[in-house]
Coordinates of C-alpha atoms in Angstrom, one line a residue:
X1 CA 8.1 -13.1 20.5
X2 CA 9.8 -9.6 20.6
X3 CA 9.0 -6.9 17.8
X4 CA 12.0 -7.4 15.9
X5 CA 11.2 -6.6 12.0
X6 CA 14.4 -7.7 11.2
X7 CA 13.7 -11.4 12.3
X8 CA 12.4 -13.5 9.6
X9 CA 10.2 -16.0 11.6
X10 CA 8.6 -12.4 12.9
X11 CA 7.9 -11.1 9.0
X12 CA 6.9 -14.8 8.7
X13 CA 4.0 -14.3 11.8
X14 CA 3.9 -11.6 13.5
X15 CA 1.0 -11.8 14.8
X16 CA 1.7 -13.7 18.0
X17 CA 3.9 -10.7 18.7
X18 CA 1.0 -8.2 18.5
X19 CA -1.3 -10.0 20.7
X20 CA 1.9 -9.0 23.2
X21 CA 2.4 -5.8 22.3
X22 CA -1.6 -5.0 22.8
X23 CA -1.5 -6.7 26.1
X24 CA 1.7 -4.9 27.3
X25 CA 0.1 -0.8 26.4
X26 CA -1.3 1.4 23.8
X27 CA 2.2 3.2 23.4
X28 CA 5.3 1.1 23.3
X29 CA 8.9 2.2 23.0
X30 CA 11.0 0.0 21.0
X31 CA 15.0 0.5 21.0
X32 CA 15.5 -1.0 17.7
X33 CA 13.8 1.2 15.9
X34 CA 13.8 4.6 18.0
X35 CA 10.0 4.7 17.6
X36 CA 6.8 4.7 19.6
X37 CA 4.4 1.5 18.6
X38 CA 1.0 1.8 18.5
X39 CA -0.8 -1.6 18.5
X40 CA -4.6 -0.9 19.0
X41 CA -7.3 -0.4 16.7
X42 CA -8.8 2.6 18.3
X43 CA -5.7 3.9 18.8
X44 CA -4.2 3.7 15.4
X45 CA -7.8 4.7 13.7
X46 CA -7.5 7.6 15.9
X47 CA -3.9 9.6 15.2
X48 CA -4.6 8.4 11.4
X49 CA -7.0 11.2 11.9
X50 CA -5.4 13.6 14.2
X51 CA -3.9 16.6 12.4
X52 CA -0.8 16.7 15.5
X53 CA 0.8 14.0 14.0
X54 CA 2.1 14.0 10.1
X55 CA 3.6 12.3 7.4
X56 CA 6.2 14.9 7.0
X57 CA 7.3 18.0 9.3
X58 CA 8.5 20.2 6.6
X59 CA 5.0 22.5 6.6
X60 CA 5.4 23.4 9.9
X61 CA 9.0 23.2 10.8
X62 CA 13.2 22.9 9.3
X63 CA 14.9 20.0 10.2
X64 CA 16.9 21.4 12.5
X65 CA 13.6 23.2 14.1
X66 CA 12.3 19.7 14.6
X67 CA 15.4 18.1 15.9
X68 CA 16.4 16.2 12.7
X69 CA 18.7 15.6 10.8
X70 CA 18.2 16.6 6.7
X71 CA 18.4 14.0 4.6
X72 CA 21.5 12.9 2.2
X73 CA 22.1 15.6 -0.6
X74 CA 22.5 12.3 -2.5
X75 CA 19.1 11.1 -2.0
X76 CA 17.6 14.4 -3.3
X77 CA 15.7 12.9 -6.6
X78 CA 14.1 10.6 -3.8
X79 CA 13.0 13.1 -1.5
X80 CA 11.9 15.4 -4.5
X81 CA 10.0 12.5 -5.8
X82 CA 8.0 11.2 -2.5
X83 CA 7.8 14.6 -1.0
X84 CA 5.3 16.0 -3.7
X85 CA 3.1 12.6 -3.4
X86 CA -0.7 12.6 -1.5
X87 CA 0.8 10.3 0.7
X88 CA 3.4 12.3 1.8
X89 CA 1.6 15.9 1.7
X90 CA 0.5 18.0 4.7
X91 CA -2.7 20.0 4.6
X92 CA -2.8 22.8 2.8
X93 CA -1.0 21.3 -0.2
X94 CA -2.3 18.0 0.7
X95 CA -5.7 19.5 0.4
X96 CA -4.8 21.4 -3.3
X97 CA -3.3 18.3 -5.0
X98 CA -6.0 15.7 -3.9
X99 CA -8.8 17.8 -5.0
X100 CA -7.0 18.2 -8.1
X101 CA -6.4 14.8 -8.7
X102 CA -9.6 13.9 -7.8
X103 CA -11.3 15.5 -10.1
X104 CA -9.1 13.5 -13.1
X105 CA -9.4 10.5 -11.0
X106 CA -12.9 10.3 -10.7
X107 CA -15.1 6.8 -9.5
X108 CA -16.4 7.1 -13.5
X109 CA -12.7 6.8 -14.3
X110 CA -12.6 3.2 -12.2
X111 CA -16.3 2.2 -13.3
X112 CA -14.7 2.7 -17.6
X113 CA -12.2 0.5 -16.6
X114 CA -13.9 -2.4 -15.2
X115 CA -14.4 -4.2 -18.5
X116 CA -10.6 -3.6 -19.3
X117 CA -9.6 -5.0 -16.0
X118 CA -12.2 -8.0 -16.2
X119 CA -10.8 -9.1 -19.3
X120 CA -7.2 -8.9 -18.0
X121 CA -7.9 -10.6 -15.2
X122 CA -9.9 -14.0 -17.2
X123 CA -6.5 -13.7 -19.8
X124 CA -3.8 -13.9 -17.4
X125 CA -5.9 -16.6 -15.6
X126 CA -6.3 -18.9 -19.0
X127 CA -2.4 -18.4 -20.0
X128 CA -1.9 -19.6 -16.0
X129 CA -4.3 -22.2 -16.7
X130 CA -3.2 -23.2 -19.9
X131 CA 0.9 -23.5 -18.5
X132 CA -0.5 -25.8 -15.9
X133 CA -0.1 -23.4 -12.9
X134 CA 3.5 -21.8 -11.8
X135 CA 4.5 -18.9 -9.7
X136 CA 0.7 -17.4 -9.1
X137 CA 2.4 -13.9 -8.3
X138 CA 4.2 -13.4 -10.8
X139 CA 1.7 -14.8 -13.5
X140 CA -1.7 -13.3 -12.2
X141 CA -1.3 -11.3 -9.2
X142 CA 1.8 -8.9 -10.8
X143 CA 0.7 -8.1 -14.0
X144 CA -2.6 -7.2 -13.8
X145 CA -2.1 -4.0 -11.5
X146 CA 0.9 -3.2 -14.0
X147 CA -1.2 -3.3 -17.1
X148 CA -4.2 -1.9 -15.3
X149 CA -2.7 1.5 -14.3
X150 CA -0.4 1.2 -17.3
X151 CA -3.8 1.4 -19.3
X152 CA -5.1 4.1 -16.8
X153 CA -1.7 6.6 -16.8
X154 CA -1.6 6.0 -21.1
X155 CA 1.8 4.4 -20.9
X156 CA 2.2 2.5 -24.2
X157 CA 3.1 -1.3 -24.3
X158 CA 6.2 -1.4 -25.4
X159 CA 7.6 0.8 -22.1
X160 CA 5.8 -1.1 -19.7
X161 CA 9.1 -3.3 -19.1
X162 CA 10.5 -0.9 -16.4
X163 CA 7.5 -0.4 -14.6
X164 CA 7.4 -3.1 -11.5
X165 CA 11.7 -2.7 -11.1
X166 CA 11.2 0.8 -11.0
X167 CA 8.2 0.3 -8.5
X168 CA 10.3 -2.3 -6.1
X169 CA 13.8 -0.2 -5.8
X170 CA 11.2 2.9 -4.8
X171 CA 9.0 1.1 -1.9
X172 CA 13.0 -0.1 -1.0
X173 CA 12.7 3.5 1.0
X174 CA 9.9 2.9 2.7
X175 CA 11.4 0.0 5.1
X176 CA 13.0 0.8 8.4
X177 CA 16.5 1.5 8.6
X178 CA 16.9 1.1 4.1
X179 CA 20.5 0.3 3.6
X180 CA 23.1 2.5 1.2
X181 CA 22.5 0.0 -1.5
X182 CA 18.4 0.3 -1.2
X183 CA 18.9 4.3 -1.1
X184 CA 21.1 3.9 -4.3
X185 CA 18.6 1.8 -6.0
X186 CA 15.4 4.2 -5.0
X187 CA 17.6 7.3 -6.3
X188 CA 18.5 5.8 -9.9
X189 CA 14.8 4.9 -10.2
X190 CA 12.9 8.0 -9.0
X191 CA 15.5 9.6 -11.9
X192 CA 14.7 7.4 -14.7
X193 CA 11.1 7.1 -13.6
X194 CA 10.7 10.7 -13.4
X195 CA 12.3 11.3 -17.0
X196 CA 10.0 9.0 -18.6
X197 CA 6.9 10.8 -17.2
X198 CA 8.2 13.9 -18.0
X199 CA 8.8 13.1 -21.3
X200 CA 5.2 11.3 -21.8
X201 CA 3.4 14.4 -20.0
X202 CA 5.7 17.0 -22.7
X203 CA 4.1 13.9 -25.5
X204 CA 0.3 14.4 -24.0
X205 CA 0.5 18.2 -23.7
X206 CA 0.6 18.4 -27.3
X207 CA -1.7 15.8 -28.2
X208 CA -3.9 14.7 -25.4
X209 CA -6.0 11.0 -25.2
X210 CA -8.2 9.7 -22.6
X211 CA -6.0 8.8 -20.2
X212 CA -5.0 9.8 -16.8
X213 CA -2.4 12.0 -17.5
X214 CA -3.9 13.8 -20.1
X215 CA -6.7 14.7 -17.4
X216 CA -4.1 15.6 -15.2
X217 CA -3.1 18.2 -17.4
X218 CA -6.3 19.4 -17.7
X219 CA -7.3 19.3 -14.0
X220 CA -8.1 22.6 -12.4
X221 CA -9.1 24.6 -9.1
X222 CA -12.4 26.7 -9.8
X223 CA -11.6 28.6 -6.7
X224 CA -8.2 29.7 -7.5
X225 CA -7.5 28.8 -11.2
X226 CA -5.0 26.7 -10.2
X227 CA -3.3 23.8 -11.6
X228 CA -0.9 20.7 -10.7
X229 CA 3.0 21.1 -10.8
X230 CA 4.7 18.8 -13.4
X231 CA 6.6 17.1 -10.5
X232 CA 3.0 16.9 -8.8
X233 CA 1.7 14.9 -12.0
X234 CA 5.0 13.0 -11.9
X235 CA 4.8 12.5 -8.0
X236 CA 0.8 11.3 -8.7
X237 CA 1.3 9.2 -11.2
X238 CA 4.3 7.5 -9.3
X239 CA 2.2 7.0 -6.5
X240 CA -0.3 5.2 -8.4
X241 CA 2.0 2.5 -9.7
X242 CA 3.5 2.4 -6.6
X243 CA 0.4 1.3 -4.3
X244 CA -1.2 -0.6 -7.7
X245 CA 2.3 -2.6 -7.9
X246 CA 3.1 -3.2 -4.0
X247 CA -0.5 -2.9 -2.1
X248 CA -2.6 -4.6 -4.9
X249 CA -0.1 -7.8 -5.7
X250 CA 0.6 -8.3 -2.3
X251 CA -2.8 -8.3 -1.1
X252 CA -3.9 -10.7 -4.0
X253 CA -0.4 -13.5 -3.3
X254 CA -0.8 -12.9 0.7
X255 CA -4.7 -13.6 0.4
X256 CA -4.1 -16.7 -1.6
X257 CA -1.6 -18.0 1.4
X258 CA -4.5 -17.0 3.2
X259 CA -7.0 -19.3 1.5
X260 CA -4.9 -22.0 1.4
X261 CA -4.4 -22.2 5.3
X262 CA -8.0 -21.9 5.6
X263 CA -9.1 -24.7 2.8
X264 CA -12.9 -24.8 4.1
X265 CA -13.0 -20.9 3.7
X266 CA -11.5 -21.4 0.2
X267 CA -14.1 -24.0 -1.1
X268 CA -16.8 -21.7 0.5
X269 CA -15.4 -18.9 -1.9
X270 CA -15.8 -21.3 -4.9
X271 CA -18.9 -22.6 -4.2
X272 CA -20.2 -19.0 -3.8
X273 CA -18.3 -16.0 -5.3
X274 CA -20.7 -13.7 -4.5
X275 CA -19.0 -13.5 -1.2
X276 CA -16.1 -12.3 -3.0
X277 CA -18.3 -8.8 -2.1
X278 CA -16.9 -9.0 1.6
X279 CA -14.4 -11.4 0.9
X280 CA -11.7 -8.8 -0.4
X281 CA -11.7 -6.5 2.3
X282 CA -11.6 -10.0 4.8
X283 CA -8.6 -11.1 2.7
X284 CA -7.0 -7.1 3.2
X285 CA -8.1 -7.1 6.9
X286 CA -6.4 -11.1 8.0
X287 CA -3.5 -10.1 6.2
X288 CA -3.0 -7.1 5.5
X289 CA 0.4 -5.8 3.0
X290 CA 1.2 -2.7 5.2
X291 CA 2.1 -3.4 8.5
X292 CA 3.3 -0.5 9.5
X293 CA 2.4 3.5 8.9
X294 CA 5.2 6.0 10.2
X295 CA 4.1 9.7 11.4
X296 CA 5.8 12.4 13.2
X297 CA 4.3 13.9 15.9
X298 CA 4.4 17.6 15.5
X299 CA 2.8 18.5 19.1
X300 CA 3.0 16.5 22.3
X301 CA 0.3 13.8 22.5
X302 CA -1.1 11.4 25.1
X303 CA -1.9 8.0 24.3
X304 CA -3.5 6.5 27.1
X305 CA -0.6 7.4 30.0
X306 CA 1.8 7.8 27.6
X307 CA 2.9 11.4 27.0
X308 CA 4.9 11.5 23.3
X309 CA 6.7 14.3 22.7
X310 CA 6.9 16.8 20.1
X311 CA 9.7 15.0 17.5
X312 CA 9.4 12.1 18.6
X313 CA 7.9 9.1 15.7
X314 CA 5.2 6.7 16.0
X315 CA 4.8 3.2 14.4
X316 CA 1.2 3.0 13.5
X317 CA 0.8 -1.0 13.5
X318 CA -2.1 -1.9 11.2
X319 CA -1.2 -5.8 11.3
X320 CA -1.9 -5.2 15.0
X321 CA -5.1 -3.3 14.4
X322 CA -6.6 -5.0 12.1
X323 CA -6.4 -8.3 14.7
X324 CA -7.4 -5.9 17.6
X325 CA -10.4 -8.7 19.9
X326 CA -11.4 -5.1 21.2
X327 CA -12.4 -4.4 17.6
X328 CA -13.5 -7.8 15.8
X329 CA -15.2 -10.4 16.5
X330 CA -13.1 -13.5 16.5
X331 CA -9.8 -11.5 14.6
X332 CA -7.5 -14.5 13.8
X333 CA -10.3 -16.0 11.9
X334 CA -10.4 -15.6 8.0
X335 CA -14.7 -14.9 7.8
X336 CA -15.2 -14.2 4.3
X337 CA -18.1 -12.8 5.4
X338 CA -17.6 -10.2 7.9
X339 CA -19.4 -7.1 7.3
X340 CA -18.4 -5.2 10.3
X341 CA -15.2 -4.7 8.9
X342 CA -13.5 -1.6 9.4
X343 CA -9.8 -2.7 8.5
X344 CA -6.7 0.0 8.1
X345 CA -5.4 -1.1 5.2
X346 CA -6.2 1.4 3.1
X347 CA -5.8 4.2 5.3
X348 CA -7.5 6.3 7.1
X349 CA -8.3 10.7 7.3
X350 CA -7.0 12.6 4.7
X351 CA -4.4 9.8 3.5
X352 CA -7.0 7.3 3.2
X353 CA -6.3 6.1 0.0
X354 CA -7.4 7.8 -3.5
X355 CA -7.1 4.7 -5.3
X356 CA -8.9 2.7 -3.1
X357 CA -12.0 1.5 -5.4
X358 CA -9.3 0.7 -8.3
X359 CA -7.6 -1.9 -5.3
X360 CA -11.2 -3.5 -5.0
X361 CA -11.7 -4.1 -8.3
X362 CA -8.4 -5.0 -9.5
X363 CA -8.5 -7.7 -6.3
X364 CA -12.7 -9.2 -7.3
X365 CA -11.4 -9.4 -10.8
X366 CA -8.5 -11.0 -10.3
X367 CA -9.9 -13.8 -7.3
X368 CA -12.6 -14.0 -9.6
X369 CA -11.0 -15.0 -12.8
X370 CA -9.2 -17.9 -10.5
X371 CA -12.4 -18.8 -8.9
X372 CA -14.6 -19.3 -11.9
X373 CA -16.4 -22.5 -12.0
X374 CA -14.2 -23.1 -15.8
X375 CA -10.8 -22.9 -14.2
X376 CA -9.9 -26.0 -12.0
X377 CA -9.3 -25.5 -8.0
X378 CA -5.7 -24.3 -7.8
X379 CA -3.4 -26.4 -5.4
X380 CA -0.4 -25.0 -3.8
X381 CA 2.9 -26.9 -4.5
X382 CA 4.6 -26.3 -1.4
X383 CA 4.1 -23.5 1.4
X384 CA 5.7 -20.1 0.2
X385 CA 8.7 -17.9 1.8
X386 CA 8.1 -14.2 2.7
X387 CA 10.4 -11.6 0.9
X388 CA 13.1 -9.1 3.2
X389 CA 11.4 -6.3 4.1
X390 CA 8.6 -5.8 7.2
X391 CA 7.0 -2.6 6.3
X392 CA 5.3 -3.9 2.8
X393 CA 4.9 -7.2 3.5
X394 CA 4.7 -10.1 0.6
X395 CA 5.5 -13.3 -0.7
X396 CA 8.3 -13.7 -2.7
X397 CA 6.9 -16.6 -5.0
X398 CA 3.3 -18.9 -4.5
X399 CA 3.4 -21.9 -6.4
X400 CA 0.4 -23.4 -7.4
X401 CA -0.9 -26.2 -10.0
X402 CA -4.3 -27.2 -11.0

């Protein structure tokens, strides 16, 4: 099977295609995409880390410097809105705004909401429970990270509505090739997302709580005095609900598919959840939601023979990677209890990401709650499809019943 992202048997397994790709070099040009492909482990871990490549140009060089073309005026509120995000920073801003935010977003921010996210998790499973099963993503595995970094950004109840549609037409950007229609959708939301925040960061200004934005506010450099732009905060706290929305439910839906391919593994799991301690980074490893990690190469590198030129972008394939033979034991086997485990899925370097122990403990509350000796063993009704899209990879619905 060809790389062809656009195929849906290929979103549907493309795995088969990686083991090709690895066998066939460590840099690959594809056509289709006007990229470079990366397929190895040690390769990918590798320029995740190397300060050549980036996730934008724009620190060093114009568009036209670089050999690109700018952007859309249209998509502006888009660009505005991603380009002041961690994930799309470049050292030294990149550098500023995560020390910033890190010191709001703090692992004693995650360890006060593990109660809170515990007791989400068991009350969304008992409704589920209670109903007699359904859709599991869109009962357990989407509104927990909603409600979770709802709680955690201080966005009341009542506005929550907006939250995962705003999320979705966003992440529409991130695919290859995003049509007119997607890019129409990403700009309308990163407006009306953006003018919500801003409005709720003018409301916690003047009367501050204990949430995430608040301490955003308050966040400061002791070396320079410094402090975060309002479209930082607003980029930061899009970012958030971004990777808690897309990362988070797709890893818990795609894990369950996972489980239920693998039915031994799953009553393992059940008679043991203390495996569920390894288990989640297994589940984020076997199949992981981000295939693919984009980054232009701002000097000429060599990758193995391969000389890629200044300009030029590479694919960083972590669905590849994280199946690399030359990197795990047995790869295209689901071992809950692998501790030699050093998957991509969250990143790597300076984009590794920030909310990273949140993922963990949204995913072991959430399997969990499911796998509690109380709730009975869920079944799946009939084997799932896989949404359009290649670059965030999930399940468009996973029907189970008990």
């Amino acid at each position: 099977m060809d790389f062809d992202p656009w195929d849906a048997a290929f979103v549907a397994d493309p795995y088969p295609a990686y083991r090709e790709l690895r066998k066939r070099g460590r840099a690959l040009w594809c056509e289709a995409t006007g990229q470079w492909l990366v397929p190895h482990h040690a390769d990918v871990s590798a320029l995740l880390r190397d300060r050549r490549l980036g996730r934008t140009y724009l620190h060093r060089f114009s568009h036209e410097e670089f050999g690109r073309s700018a952007p859309p005026p249209e998509h502006e509120p888009f660009h505005v809105l991603n380009g002041n995000a961690l994930l799309d920073l470049e050292d030294p801003a990149h550098a500023r705004v995560r020390r910033l935010v890190a010191k709001a977003f703090t692992p004693r921010t995650v360890e006060r909401l593990a109660p809170a996210v515990e007791r989400m998790a068991r009350e969304l499973v008992a409704r589920f429970v209670a109903a007699g099963g359904g859709d599991l993503l869109t009962a357990v595995a989407e509104p927990l990270p909603v409600a979770v970094i709802a709680e955690l950004l201080g966005i009341p109840e009542a506005d929550r509505g907006p939250l995962r549609p705003w999320s979705a037409d966003i992440c529409g950007m991130y695919e290859l090739r995003p049509g007119p229609e997607s890019a129409a959708r990403a700009v309308r939301a990163s407006l009306e997302f953006s003018a919500y925040l801003r409005g709720l960061i003018a409301e916690r200004r003047e009367d501050p709580g204990p949430d995430l934005i608040s301490a955003l506010i308050a966040a400061h450099d002791d070396e320079d005095g410094g402090r975060l732009s309002e479209q930082e905060m607003i980029s930061t706290c899009v970012l958030l609900l971004n990777a808690g929305h897309e990362a988070t439910v797709n890893s818990t839906a795609n894990g369950w598919w996972a489980l239920f391919r693998n039915p031994a593994a799953l009553e393992d799991l059940r008679a043991d959840p203390e495996k569920l301690s390894t288990a989640v980074d297994e589940l984020m490893r076997y199949d992981t939601p981000l295939q693919l990690f984009e980054r232009w190469v701002l000097e000429d590198i060599r990758v193995g023979d391969t000389l890629i030129p200044r300009g030029a972008e590479v694919a960083l394939l972590f669905g590849s990677a994280n199946r690399d033979p030359a990197r795990f034991a047995r790869p295209d086997e689901l071992d809950l209890v692998r501790t030699d485990n050093p998957h991509l899925s969250l990143g790597a370097g300076i984009h590794y990401c920030l909310g990273a122990p949140l993922a963990r403990l949204e995913l072991a509350c959430s399997f969990g709650a499911l796998l509690d000796a109380g709730v009975p063993p869920l079944r799946l009704v009939r084997e799932p499809r896989w949404r359009d899209g290649y670059v965030i990879r999930g399940l468009r619905e996973l029907l189970v019943e008990f």
